[in-house]
Amino acid sequence: MLHVLYAGSPEPSARTLELLYENAASSGYEIAGVLTNPPSTQGRHKELIPTSVARMAKEKALPLFMPEHLDGALRERIAAVNPDILVCFAYGHIFGPKFLSLFRFGGINLHPSLLPKYRGCTPVNAAILNMDCETGITVQKIVQGMDEGDILAQEVVHLNGLETAGSLLLYCAERGAGFIRNILETVAKTGKLQEGTPQKGIPSYTQMITKENGRIDWTRTAAEIDAQIRAYTPEPGCWTTENEVPLRILSAHPAGEAADALPGTVVSFDRKQGILVQTGGGMLAVTMLQRQAKKAMDAVSFMNGVRDFEGTVLK
């Protein structure tokens, strides 16, 4: 039986772990342990919240490691579960040579892009933000360079311009789990990890995303702002200000030609389309929004509860 150590943290990675766990027995491997980030503090009360992967591991009663650092003490604990191969999806840390030496078959990583395009931590967001027509799913060998390993499996994913970062990442998590399962099944049967294909093309790199990235510049086109909103859904979200007070824009879509108004002006309200806001190129129909310290509302409910919103200039 092939022993797998799984490493990951966010919700999509938990879904990949769940699918790998469900198919383990029939594919000749077992999840020997799970590595994830330690709990983080959230909310006003600084409550410690475990990662989604940690919750999944506990649900499945899997050995769980939540270290602050990948140090010698952790390596000893992981060595005790006798792992043969490392499987990683969205763990967020670089594995050093001492850590990788624990696995006789090395490690493999699921990356949601067509490598070498969009190496780094935010490839799904980048593909949506740049309004790409396609992106991809890649399973690669883990090496010291960031996302530089040889490719074991790769598939093109066509985009229709409606995806959010959340929905696209979940799709890649579920589809990618099948590729990983096939690779693990082959390793279990043959006793070796297949040779990969070196990456071809000019690499590009993604950056960390902050809350400030979500601020809307209304001088940009409606299509660009729509892509920004989808790229930063669910995190960090997009926002603007209404009379200097933050206002979250949760969903929207381009809606026709521009009016004779300053970018950011709330031009009108259409019950079918939404709240129509002037941009630097076309109108944006806002369909879901949220005032500070208030619940998220659809456009109809929001407009039923406010006065004189039309004519407001969002900044």
Tab-separated table of C-alpha atoms in Angstrom:
chain	number	residue	atom	x	y	z
A	1	MET	CA	0.000	0.000	0.000
A	2	LEU	CA	1.334	3.408	-1.014
A	3	HIS	CA	1.433	5.858	1.913
A	4	VAL	CA	0.511	9.455	0.992
A	5	LEU	CA	1.118	12.630	2.981
A	6	TYR	CA	-1.336	15.293	1.814
A	7	ALA	CA	-0.518	19.004	2.211
A	8	GLY	CA	-3.016	21.829	1.758
A	9	SER	CA	-5.114	24.412	3.593
A	10	PRO	CA	-8.107	26.173	1.924
A	11	GLU	CA	-11.583	24.862	1.094
A	12	PRO	CA	-10.831	23.702	-2.484
A	13	SER	CA	-7.845	21.738	-1.203
A	14	ALA	CA	-10.112	20.081	1.365
A	15	ARG	CA	-12.336	18.951	-1.495
A	16	THR	CA	-9.342	17.392	-3.274
A	17	LEU	CA	-8.375	15.601	-0.059
A	18	GLU	CA	-11.938	14.317	0.341
A	19	LEU	CA	-11.994	12.874	-3.181
A	20	LEU	CA	-8.573	11.266	-2.765
A	21	TYR	CA	-9.648	9.741	0.538
A	22	GLU	CA	-12.867	8.338	-0.955
A	23	ASN	CA	-10.980	6.586	-3.767
A	24	ALA	CA	-7.910	5.487	-1.806
A	25	ALA	CA	-8.753	1.839	-1.124
A	26	SER	CA	-9.674	1.053	-4.744
A	27	SER	CA	-6.561	2.797	-6.093
A	28	GLY	CA	-3.889	1.134	-3.955
A	29	TYR	CA	-2.924	4.018	-1.666
A	30	GLU	CA	-3.871	5.413	1.719
A	31	ILE	CA	-3.720	8.877	3.256
A	32	ALA	CA	-1.118	8.330	5.973
A	33	GLY	CA	-1.195	11.910	7.234
A	34	VAL	CA	-2.311	15.459	6.488
A	35	LEU	CA	-0.159	18.595	6.697
A	36	THR	CA	-1.856	21.980	6.949
A	37	ASN	CA	-1.376	25.467	8.352
A	38	PRO	CA	-2.057	26.092	12.048
A	39	PRO	CA	-5.377	27.669	13.094
A	40	SER	CA	-5.669	31.397	12.436
A	41	THR	CA	-7.422	34.084	14.437
A	42	GLN	CA	-10.579	35.543	12.926
A	43	GLY	CA	-13.234	38.039	13.932
A	44	ARG	CA	-13.423	40.580	16.707
A	45	HIS	CA	-13.024	37.917	19.368
A	46	LYS	CA	-9.833	36.505	17.780
A	47	GLU	CA	-11.270	33.010	17.678
A	48	LEU	CA	-8.864	30.334	16.492
A	49	ILE	CA	-10.240	28.788	13.291
A	50	PRO	CA	-8.674	25.622	11.799
A	51	THR	CA	-8.119	25.370	8.062
A	52	SER	CA	-10.677	23.609	5.866
A	53	VAL	CA	-8.149	20.822	5.276
A	54	ALA	CA	-7.706	20.383	9.035
A	55	ARG	CA	-11.459	20.041	9.480
A	56	MET	CA	-11.619	17.460	6.688
A	57	ALA	CA	-8.727	15.485	8.192
A	58	LYS	CA	-10.448	15.418	11.579
A	59	GLU	CA	-13.712	14.326	9.973
A	60	LYS	CA	-11.908	11.400	8.340
A	61	ALA	CA	-9.862	10.663	11.498
A	62	LEU	CA	-6.565	11.143	9.636
A	63	PRO	CA	-3.252	11.885	11.403
A	64	LEU	CA	-2.934	15.671	11.343
A	65	PHE	CA	0.121	17.965	11.425
A	66	MET	CA	-0.372	21.729	11.893
A	67	PRO	CA	3.129	23.148	12.416
A	68	GLU	CA	4.282	26.740	12.436
A	69	HIS	CA	7.534	25.662	10.758
A	70	LEU	CA	8.757	22.683	8.734
A	71	ASP	CA	11.571	21.964	11.186
A	72	GLY	CA	13.441	18.883	12.374
A	73	ALA	CA	10.870	18.054	15.042
A	74	LEU	CA	8.131	17.974	12.412
A	75	ARG	CA	10.215	15.818	10.093
A	76	GLU	CA	10.605	13.247	12.855
A	77	ARG	CA	6.848	13.162	13.451
A	78	ILE	CA	6.091	12.793	9.761
A	79	ALA	CA	8.731	10.108	9.289
A	80	ALA	CA	6.869	8.069	11.921
A	81	VAL	CA	3.879	7.608	9.561
A	82	ASN	CA	6.221	6.186	6.858
A	83	PRO	CA	5.078	8.353	3.926
A	84	ASP	CA	6.097	7.282	0.421
A	85	ILE	CA	4.951	10.336	-1.539
A	86	LEU	CA	3.919	13.928	-0.886
A	87	VAL	CA	0.787	15.318	-2.561
A	88	CYS	CA	0.292	19.083	-2.331
A	89	PHE	CA	-2.430	21.509	-3.344
A	90	ALA	CA	-2.467	25.061	-1.988
A	91	TYR	CA	-0.362	24.563	1.129
A	92	GLY	CA	1.505	27.830	0.710
A	93	HIS	CA	5.029	26.874	1.806
A	94	ILE	CA	8.229	25.905	0.014
A	95	PHE	CA	9.465	22.403	0.847
A	96	GLY	CA	13.194	22.176	1.510
A	97	PRO	CA	15.474	19.276	0.484
A	98	LYS	CA	15.495	17.756	3.990
A	99	PHE	CA	11.722	17.644	4.046
A	100	LEU	CA	11.431	16.189	0.530
A	101	SER	CA	13.994	13.515	1.411
A	102	LEU	CA	11.333	11.916	3.636
A	103	PHE	CA	9.510	10.620	0.537
A	104	ARG	CA	11.058	7.908	-1.603
A	105	PHE	CA	8.938	8.962	-4.601
A	106	GLY	CA	9.311	12.685	-3.956
A	107	GLY	CA	6.323	14.988	-4.215
A	108	ILE	CA	3.679	16.102	-6.693
A	109	ASN	CA	1.760	19.376	-6.757
A	110	LEU	CA	-1.599	20.354	-8.238
A	111	HIS	CA	-1.412	23.822	-9.807
A	112	PRO	CA	-4.448	25.503	-11.461
A	113	SER	CA	-2.824	27.004	-14.539
A	114	LEU	CA	-1.139	25.973	-17.778
A	115	LEU	CA	2.394	26.024	-16.437
A	116	PRO	CA	4.771	27.721	-16.952
A	117	LYS	CA	2.116	30.454	-17.216
A	118	TYR	CA	1.025	31.900	-13.871
A	119	ARG	CA	3.505	30.351	-11.507
A	120	GLY	CA	2.949	31.387	-7.907
A	121	CYS	CA	0.100	31.629	-5.431
A	122	THR	CA	-2.786	33.272	-7.350
A	123	PRO	CA	-3.018	31.687	-10.835
A	124	VAL	CA	-6.818	31.391	-10.904
A	125	ASN	CA	-7.280	35.039	-9.944
A	126	ALA	CA	-4.782	36.109	-12.608
A	127	ALA	CA	-6.514	34.184	-15.390
A	128	ILE	CA	-9.882	35.774	-14.591
A	129	LEU	CA	-8.467	39.260	-14.007
A	130	ASN	CA	-6.672	39.161	-17.360
A	131	MET	CA	-9.870	37.958	-19.081
A	132	ASP	CA	-8.123	34.902	-20.536
A	133	CYS	CA	-10.133	32.595	-22.777
A	134	GLU	CA	-8.519	29.543	-21.226
A	135	THR	CA	-6.447	28.403	-18.296
A	136	GLY	CA	-5.581	24.914	-17.129
A	137	ILE	CA	-4.843	22.267	-14.545
A	138	THR	CA	-1.319	20.925	-14.102
A	139	VAL	CA	0.108	18.202	-11.899
A	140	GLN	CA	3.869	18.638	-11.612
A	141	LYS	CA	6.784	17.222	-9.689
A	142	ILE	CA	7.825	19.264	-6.673
A	143	VAL	CA	11.305	20.769	-7.001
A	144	GLN	CA	13.141	23.556	-5.184
A	145	GLY	CA	12.208	26.238	-7.727
A	146	MET	CA	8.675	27.627	-7.397
A	147	ASP	CA	6.354	25.665	-9.724
A	148	GLU	CA	9.310	24.692	-11.948
A	149	GLY	CA	8.902	20.902	-11.800
A	150	ASP	CA	8.310	18.621	-14.769
A	151	ILE	CA	4.701	18.127	-15.837
A	152	LEU	CA	2.987	14.803	-15.095
A	153	ALA	CA	-0.497	15.746	-16.308
A	154	GLN	CA	-2.021	18.855	-17.859
A	155	GLU	CA	-5.416	19.848	-19.235
A	156	VAL	CA	-6.801	23.024	-20.802
A	157	VAL	CA	-9.824	24.607	-19.091
A	158	HIS	CA	-11.918	26.898	-21.300
A	159	LEU	CA	-13.368	30.013	-19.653
A	160	ASN	CA	-16.735	31.561	-20.477
A	161	GLY	CA	-16.307	34.887	-18.664
A	162	LEU	CA	-18.739	34.021	-15.863
A	163	GLU	CA	-16.365	32.194	-13.504
A	164	THR	CA	-15.420	33.503	-10.092
A	165	ALA	CA	-12.125	32.605	-8.476
A	166	GLY	CA	-14.056	30.445	-6.037
A	167	SER	CA	-15.997	28.458	-8.626
A	168	LEU	CA	-13.004	27.980	-10.912
A	169	LEU	CA	-10.705	26.875	-8.111
A	170	LEU	CA	-13.284	24.341	-6.925
A	171	TYR	CA	-13.570	22.947	-10.460
A	172	CYS	CA	-9.789	22.597	-10.667
A	173	ALA	CA	-9.737	20.945	-7.237
A	174	GLU	CA	-12.271	18.307	-8.258
A	175	ARG	CA	-10.884	17.694	-11.733
A	176	GLY	CA	-7.308	17.703	-10.461
A	177	ALA	CA	-8.114	15.079	-7.841
A	178	GLY	CA	-8.768	12.621	-10.663
A	179	PHE	CA	-5.360	13.276	-12.218
A	180	ILE	CA	-3.644	12.823	-8.854
A	181	ARG	CA	-5.547	9.613	-8.177
A	182	ASN	CA	-4.450	8.160	-11.527
A	183	ILE	CA	-0.815	9.055	-10.821
A	184	LEU	CA	-0.925	7.517	-7.346
A	185	GLU	CA	-2.574	4.372	-8.683
A	186	THR	CA	0.229	3.986	-11.237
A	187	VAL	CA	2.919	4.507	-8.590
A	188	ALA	CA	1.227	1.916	-6.359
A	189	LYS	CA	1.196	-0.608	-9.215
A	190	THR	CA	4.636	0.013	-10.743
A	191	GLY	CA	6.674	1.102	-7.717
A	192	LYS	CA	7.929	4.257	-9.429
A	193	LEU	CA	6.820	7.771	-10.299
A	194	GLN	CA	6.594	8.348	-14.029
A	195	GLU	CA	8.961	10.662	-15.873
A	196	GLY	CA	7.590	14.134	-16.386
A	197	THR	CA	7.757	16.517	-19.333
A	198	PRO	CA	9.868	19.668	-18.907
A	199	GLN	CA	7.855	22.883	-18.990
A	200	LYS	CA	7.945	24.760	-22.286
A	201	GLY	CA	7.395	28.453	-22.892
A	202	ILE	CA	8.132	31.724	-21.160
A	203	PRO	CA	7.232	31.670	-17.461
A	204	SER	CA	4.989	34.300	-15.918
A	205	TYR	CA	4.402	34.890	-12.228
A	206	THR	CA	1.501	35.894	-10.006
A	207	GLN	CA	1.542	38.077	-6.929
A	208	MET	CA	-0.031	38.041	-3.479
A	209	ILE	CA	-3.447	39.702	-3.320
A	210	THR	CA	-4.337	42.311	-0.693
A	211	LYS	CA	-7.563	44.071	0.236
A	212	GLU	CA	-6.394	47.142	-1.682
A	213	ASN	CA	-6.364	45.108	-4.904
A	214	GLY	CA	-10.132	44.901	-4.538
A	215	ARG	CA	-10.725	48.658	-4.672
A	216	ILE	CA	-12.659	49.528	-7.821
A	217	ASP	CA	-11.328	52.180	-10.180
A	218	TRP	CA	-14.448	53.364	-11.977
A	219	THR	CA	-12.414	54.895	-14.816
A	220	ARG	CA	-11.703	51.363	-16.026
A	221	THR	CA	-14.129	49.677	-18.405
A	222	ALA	CA	-17.187	47.741	-17.278
A	223	ALA	CA	-15.644	44.523	-18.618
A	224	GLU	CA	-12.445	45.102	-16.621
A	225	ILE	CA	-14.340	45.839	-13.408
A	226	ASP	CA	-16.543	42.779	-13.917
A	227	ALA	CA	-13.393	40.652	-14.282
A	228	GLN	CA	-11.919	42.237	-11.146
A	229	ILE	CA	-15.025	41.404	-9.107
A	230	ARG	CA	-15.048	37.804	-10.295
A	231	ALA	CA	-11.288	37.433	-9.800
A	232	TYR	CA	-11.548	38.544	-6.167
A	233	THR	CA	-14.645	36.528	-5.246
A	234	PRO	CA	-14.781	35.273	-2.550
A	235	GLU	CA	-11.527	36.831	-1.313
A	236	PRO	CA	-10.549	39.594	-0.772
A	237	GLY	CA	-13.715	40.982	-2.371
A	238	CYS	CA	-14.188	44.235	-4.291
A	239	TRP	CA	-15.227	47.539	-2.820
A	240	THR	CA	-15.739	51.204	-3.436
A	241	THR	CA	-16.847	54.111	-1.253
A	242	GLU	CA	-20.240	55.774	-0.949
A	243	ASN	CA	-19.794	59.210	0.609
A	244	GLU	CA	-16.419	58.004	1.950
A	245	VAL	CA	-17.969	54.903	3.554
A	246	PRO	CA	-16.881	51.479	2.210
A	247	LEU	CA	-19.420	49.666	0.033
A	248	ARG	CA	-18.768	46.090	-1.128
A	249	ILE	CA	-19.713	45.168	-4.684
A	250	LEU	CA	-20.362	41.428	-4.642
A	251	SER	CA	-21.588	40.736	-8.173
A	252	ALA	CA	-22.153	42.701	-11.354
A	253	HIS	CA	-22.029	42.470	-15.149
A	254	PRO	CA	-21.448	44.799	-18.116
A	255	ALA	CA	-24.707	46.380	-19.281
A	256	GLY	CA	-24.553	48.447	-22.423
A	257	GLU	CA	-23.256	51.776	-23.613
A	258	ALA	CA	-22.006	54.610	-21.467
A	259	ALA	CA	-24.170	57.477	-20.285
A	260	ASP	CA	-23.170	61.144	-20.107
A	261	ALA	CA	-21.914	61.006	-16.526
A	262	LEU	CA	-18.726	60.834	-14.499
A	263	PRO	CA	-17.265	57.357	-13.931
A	264	GLY	CA	-18.678	55.957	-10.690
A	265	THR	CA	-22.022	57.740	-11.009
A	266	VAL	CA	-25.102	55.686	-10.130
A	267	VAL	CA	-27.070	56.501	-13.269
A	268	SER	CA	-30.275	54.542	-12.763
A	269	PHE	CA	-31.890	51.390	-11.418
A	270	ASP	CA	-33.373	48.618	-13.535
A	271	ARG	CA	-35.223	45.883	-11.634
A	272	LYS	CA	-34.109	43.263	-14.150
A	273	GLN	CA	-30.513	44.355	-14.745
A	274	GLY	CA	-29.540	45.962	-11.438
A	275	ILE	CA	-28.054	49.259	-10.295
A	276	LEU	CA	-26.462	50.879	-13.355
A	277	VAL	CA	-23.147	52.596	-12.680
A	278	GLN	CA	-21.147	54.595	-15.194
A	279	THR	CA	-17.590	53.370	-15.840
A	280	GLY	CA	-14.782	54.543	-18.064
A	281	GLY	CA	-16.177	52.304	-20.799
A	282	GLY	CA	-19.814	51.212	-20.687
A	283	MET	CA	-22.270	50.678	-17.873
A	284	LEU	CA	-21.863	48.175	-15.055
A	285	ALA	CA	-25.024	46.607	-13.616
A	286	VAL	CA	-24.479	45.881	-9.911
A	287	THR	CA	-26.655	42.982	-8.788
A	288	MET	CA	-25.408	42.274	-5.244
A	289	LEU	CA	-23.834	44.683	-2.770
A	290	GLN	CA	-23.210	45.191	0.931
A	291	ARG	CA	-22.949	48.288	3.078
A	292	GLN	CA	-20.509	48.361	5.971
A	293	ALA	CA	-21.743	46.299	8.965
A	294	LYS	CA	-24.889	45.329	7.035
A	295	LYS	CA	-26.055	42.129	5.358
A	296	ALA	CA	-25.426	41.492	1.671
A	297	MET	CA	-28.445	42.421	-0.473
A	298	ASP	CA	-29.577	41.976	-4.036
A	299	ALA	CA	-30.035	45.193	-5.980
A	300	VAL	CA	-33.833	45.266	-5.608
A	301	SER	CA	-33.725	44.826	-1.827
A	302	PHE	CA	-30.953	47.397	-1.519
A	303	MET	CA	-32.815	50.022	-3.530
A	304	ASN	CA	-36.013	49.405	-1.573
A	305	GLY	CA	-34.162	50.411	1.580
A	306	VAL	CA	-32.349	53.574	0.440
A	307	ARG	CA	-33.250	57.034	-0.773
A	308	ASP	CA	-31.497	59.246	-3.288
A	309	PHE	CA	-28.954	56.601	-4.258
A	310	GLU	CA	-29.295	57.498	-7.935
A	311	GLY	CA	-26.876	60.304	-8.702
A	312	THR	CA	-24.416	59.172	-6.029
A	313	VAL	CA	-20.807	59.116	-7.244
A	314	LEU	CA	-18.960	56.040	-6.036
A	315	LYS	CA	-15.217	56.490	-5.589
